[in-house]
Tab-separated table of C-alpha atoms in Angstrom:
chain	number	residue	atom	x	y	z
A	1	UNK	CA	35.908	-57.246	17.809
A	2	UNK	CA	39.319	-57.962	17.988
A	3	UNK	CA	41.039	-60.070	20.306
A	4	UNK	CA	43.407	-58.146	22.683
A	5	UNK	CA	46.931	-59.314	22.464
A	6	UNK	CA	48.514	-61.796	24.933
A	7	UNK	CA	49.809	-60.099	28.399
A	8	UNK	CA	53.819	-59.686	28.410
A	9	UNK	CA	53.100	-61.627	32.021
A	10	UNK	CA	51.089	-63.397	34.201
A	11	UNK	CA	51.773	-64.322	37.433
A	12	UNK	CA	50.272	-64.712	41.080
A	13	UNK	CA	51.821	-62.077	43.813
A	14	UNK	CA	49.854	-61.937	47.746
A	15	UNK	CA	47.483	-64.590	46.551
A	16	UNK	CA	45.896	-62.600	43.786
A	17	UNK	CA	46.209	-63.544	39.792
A	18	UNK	CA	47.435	-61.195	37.302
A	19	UNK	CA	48.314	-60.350	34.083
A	20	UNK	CA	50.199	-57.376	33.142
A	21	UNK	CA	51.127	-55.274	29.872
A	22	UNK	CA	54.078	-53.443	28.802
A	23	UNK	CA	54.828	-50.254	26.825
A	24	UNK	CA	56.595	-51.042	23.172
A	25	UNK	CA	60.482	-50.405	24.408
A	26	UNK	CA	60.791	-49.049	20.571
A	27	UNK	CA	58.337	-46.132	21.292
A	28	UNK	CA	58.382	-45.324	24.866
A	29	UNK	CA	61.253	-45.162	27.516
A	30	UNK	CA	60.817	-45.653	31.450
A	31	UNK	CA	60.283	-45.389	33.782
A	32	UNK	CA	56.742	-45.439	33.127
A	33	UNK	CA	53.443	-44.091	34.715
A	34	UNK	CA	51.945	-47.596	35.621
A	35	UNK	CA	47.859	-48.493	36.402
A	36	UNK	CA	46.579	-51.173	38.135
A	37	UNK	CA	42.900	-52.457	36.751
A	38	UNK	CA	40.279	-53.621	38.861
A	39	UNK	CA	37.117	-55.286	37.433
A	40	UNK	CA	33.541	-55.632	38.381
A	41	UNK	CA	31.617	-57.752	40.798
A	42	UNK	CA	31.347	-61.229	39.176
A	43	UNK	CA	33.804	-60.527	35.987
A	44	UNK	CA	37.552	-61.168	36.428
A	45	UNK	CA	41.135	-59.465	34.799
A	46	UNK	CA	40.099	-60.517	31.231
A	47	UNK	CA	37.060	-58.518	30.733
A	48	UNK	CA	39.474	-55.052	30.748
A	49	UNK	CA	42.541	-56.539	28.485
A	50	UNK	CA	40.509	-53.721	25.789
A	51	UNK	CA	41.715	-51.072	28.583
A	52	UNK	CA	45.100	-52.784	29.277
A	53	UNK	CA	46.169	-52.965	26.166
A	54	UNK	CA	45.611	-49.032	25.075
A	55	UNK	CA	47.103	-48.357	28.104
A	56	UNK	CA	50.064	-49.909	27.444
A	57	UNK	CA	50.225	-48.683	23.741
A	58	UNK	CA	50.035	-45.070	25.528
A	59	UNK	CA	53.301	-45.790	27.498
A	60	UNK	CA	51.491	-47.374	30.650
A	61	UNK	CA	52.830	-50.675	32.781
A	62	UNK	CA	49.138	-52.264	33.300
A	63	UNK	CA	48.715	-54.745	35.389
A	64	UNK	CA	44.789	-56.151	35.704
A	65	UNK	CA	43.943	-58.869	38.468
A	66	UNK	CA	41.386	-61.121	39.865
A	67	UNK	CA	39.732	-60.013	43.027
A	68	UNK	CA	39.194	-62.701	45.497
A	69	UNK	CA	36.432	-64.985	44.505
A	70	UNK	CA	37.184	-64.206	41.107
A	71	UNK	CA	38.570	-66.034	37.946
A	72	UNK	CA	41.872	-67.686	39.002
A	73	UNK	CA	42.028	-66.166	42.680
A	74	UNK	CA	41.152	-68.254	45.761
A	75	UNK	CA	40.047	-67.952	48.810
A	76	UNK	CA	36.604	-65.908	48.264
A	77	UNK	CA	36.089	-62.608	48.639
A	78	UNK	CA	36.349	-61.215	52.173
A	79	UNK	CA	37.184	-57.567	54.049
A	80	UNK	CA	40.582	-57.907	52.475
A	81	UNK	CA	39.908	-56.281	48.992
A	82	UNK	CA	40.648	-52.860	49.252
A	83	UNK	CA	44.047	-54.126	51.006
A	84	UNK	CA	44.496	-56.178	47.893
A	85	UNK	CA	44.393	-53.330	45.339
A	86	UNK	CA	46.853	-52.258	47.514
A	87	UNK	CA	49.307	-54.656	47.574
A	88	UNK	CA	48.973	-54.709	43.673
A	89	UNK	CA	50.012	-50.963	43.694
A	90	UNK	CA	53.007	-51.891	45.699
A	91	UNK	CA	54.008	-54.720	43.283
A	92	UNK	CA	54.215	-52.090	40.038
A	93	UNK	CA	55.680	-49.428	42.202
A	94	UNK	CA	58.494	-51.949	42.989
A	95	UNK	CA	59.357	-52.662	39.687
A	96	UNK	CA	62.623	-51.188	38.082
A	97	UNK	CA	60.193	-49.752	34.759
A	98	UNK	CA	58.006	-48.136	36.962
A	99	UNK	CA	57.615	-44.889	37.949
A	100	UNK	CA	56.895	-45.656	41.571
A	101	UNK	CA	55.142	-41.797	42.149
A	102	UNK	CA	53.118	-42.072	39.571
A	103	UNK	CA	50.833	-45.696	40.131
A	104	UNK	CA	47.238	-45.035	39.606
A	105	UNK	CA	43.989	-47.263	39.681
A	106	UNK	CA	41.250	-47.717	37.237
A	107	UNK	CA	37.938	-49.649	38.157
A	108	UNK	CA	34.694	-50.068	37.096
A	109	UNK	CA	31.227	-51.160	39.281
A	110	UNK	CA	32.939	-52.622	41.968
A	111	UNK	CA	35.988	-52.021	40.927
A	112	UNK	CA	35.657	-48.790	40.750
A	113	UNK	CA	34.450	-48.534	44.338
A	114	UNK	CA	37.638	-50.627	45.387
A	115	UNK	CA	40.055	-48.318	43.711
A	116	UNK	CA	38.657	-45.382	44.983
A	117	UNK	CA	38.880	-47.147	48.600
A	118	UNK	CA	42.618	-47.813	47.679
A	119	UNK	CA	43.082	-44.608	46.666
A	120	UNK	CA	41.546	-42.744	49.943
A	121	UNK	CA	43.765	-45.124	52.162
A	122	UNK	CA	46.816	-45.254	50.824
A	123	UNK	CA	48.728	-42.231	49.584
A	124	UNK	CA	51.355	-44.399	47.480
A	125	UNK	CA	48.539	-44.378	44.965
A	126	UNK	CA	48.969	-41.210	42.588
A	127	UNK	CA	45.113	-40.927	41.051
A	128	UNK	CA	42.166	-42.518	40.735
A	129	UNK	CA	39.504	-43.566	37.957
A	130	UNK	CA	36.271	-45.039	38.662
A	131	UNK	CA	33.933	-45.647	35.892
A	132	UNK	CA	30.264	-45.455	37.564
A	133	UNK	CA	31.631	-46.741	40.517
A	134	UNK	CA	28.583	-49.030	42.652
A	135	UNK	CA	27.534	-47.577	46.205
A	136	UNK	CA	28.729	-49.830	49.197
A	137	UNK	CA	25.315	-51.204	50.136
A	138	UNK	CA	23.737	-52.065	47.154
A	139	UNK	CA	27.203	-54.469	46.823
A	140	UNK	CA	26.387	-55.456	49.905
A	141	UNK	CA	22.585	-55.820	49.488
A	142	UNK	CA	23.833	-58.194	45.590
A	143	UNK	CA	26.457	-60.084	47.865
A	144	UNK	CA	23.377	-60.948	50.310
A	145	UNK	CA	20.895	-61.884	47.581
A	146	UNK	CA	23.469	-63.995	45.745
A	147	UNK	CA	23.110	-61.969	42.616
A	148	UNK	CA	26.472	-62.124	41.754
A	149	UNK	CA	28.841	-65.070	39.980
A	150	UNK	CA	31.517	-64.615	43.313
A	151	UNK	CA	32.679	-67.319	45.616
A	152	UNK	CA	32.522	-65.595	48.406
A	153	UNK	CA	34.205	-66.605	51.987
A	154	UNK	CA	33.433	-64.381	54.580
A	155	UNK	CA	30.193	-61.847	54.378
A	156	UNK	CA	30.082	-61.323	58.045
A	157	UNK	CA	33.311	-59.677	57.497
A	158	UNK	CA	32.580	-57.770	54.531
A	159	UNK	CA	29.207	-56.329	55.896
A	160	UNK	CA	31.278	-55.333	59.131
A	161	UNK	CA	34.181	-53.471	56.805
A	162	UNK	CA	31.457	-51.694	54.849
A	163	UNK	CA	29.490	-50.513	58.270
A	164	UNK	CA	32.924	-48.843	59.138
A	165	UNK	CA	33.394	-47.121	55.905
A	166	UNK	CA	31.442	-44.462	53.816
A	167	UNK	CA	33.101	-43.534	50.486
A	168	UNK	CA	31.061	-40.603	50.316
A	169	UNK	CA	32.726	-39.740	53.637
A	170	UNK	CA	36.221	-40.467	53.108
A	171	UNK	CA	36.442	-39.174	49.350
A	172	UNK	CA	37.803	-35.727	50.835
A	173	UNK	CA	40.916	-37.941	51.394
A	174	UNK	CA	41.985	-38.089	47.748
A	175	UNK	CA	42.400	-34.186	47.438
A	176	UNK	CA	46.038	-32.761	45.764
A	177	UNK	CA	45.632	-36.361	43.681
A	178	UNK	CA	43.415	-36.420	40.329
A	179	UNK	CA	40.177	-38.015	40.420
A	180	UNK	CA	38.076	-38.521	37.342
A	181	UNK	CA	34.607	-40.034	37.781
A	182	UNK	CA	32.792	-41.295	34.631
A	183	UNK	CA	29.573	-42.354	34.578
A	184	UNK	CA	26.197	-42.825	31.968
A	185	UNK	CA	23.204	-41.205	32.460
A	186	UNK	CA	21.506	-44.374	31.561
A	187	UNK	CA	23.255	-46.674	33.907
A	188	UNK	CA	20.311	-48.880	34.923
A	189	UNK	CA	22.388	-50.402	37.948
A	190	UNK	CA	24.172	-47.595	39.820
A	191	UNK	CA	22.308	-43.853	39.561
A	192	UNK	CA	24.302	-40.888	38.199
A	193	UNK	CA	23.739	-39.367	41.280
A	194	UNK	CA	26.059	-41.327	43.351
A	195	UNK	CA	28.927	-40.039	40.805
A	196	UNK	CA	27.860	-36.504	41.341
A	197	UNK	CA	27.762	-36.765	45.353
A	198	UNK	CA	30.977	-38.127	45.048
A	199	UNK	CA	32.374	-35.289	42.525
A	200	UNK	CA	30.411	-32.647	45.062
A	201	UNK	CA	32.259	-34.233	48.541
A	202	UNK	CA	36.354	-34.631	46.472
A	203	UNK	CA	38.805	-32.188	46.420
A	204	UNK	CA	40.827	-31.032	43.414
A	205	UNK	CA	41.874	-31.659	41.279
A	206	UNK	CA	38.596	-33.737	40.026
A	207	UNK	CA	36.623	-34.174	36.341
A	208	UNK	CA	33.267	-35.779	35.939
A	209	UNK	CA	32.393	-36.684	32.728
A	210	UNK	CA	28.312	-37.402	32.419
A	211	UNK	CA	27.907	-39.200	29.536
A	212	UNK	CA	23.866	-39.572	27.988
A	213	UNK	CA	22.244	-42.513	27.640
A	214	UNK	CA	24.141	-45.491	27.908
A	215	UNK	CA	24.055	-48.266	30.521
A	216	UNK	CA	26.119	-49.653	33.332
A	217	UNK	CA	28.634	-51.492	30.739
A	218	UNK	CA	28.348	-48.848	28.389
A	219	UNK	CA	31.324	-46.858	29.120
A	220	UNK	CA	33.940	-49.368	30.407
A	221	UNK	CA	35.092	-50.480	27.109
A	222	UNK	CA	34.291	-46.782	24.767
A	223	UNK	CA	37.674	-46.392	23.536
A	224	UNK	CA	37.955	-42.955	23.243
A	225	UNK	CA	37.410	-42.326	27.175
A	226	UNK	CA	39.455	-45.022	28.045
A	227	UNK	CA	41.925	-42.555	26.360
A	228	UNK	CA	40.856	-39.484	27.408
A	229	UNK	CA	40.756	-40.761	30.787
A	230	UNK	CA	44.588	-41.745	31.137
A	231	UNK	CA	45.493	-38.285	29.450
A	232	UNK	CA	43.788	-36.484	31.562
A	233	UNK	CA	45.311	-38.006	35.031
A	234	UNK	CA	48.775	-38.201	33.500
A	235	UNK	CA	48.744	-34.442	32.846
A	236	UNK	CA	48.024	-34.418	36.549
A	237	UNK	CA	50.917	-37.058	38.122
């Protein structure tokens, strides 16, 4: 496979590492849409430079990051990570090549759970992709059993933000903002279902593409969704 070019920049902004790609200035002019990328439990900003880089090929500011207790980002994870997808919306929609009304975020596993948390609570986020995005307790049950590679600081406070919050509840939130769930029949780690109940609780407008077979990975790097994906939510920004 090849290797994904270099980012255009890396950096560190509210404690969190990041790297971030740009559109070719030759082929598209700003401001542009931008996405912010956030990865799976135990995996870190690298593992979606494949989804940075079309993004950015498609016009796209993308800016990937480690979560707390991941790759280059200290302290450990804690209640703060929804906050932090935040903040990382806020740092594209600041920037002068930047479309600041149309920021979305992309995650998968956790990540996708995360971005669809950012998305319900804060409005400055445009849309929302989640790529079978994992249910809050069986994070919570994995963060317990120490199945994941995370350094992780506080899990008192994480099991206390995830008793106060049900996705499946709050989803409803995201309505009159595009929301496209993706997610393989075959995922062995997160059940189809939890994408459906999801789809079946959001508002419009909403897509949820079931794809057969598969597995949990499966979809997170299939280049032609990736693609299909962004279309779809820019036509809807």
């Amino acid at each position: 496979m090849t290797q994904p070019r270099n980012p255009d920049e890396i950096g560190v902004a509210s404690g969190l590492a990041f790297a971030l790609r740009l559109p070719d200035p030759t082929e598209h002019s700003g401001p542009h849409p931008g996405v912010v990328i956030c990865h799976g439990a135990g995996s870190c900003k690298e593992s979606h430079a494949d989804f940075a880089v079309m993004a950015a090929s498609k016009g796209w500011v993308a800016l990937a990051f480690d979560a707390r207790g991941h790759g280059e980002t200290e302290p450990g994870l804690d209640d703060h990570a929804v906050a932090d997808v935040v903040a990382m919306v806020e740092l594209l929609r600041a920037r002068a090549d930047v479309d600041p009304a149309r920021v979305i975020v992309r995650g998968s596993s956790m990540g996708g759970a995360l971005a669809l948390y950012a998305a319900c609570s804060s409005m400055e986020v445009a849309g929302a992709i989640a790529v079978c995005p994992a249910p809050e307790q069986g994070l919570l049950m994995g963060l317990k059993a120490g199945a994941f590679e995370i350094r992780v600081a506080d899990l008192p406070s994480i099991e206390r933000w995830i008793e106060q919050h049900a996705l499946i509840e709050e989803i409803s939130d995201l309505a009159g903002r595009p929301l496209l769930l993706l997610h393989a029949e075959g995922d062995e780690q997160v059940p189809i279902s939890h994408s459906r109940d999801l789809y079946a609780a959001a508002g419009e407008p909403k897509r949820l593409i079931e794809v057969p077979g598969g597995d949990h990975r499966s979809l997170q790097h299939d280049p032609d969704l990736q693609a299909e994906s962004l279309d779809w939510v820019e036509e809807r920004i």
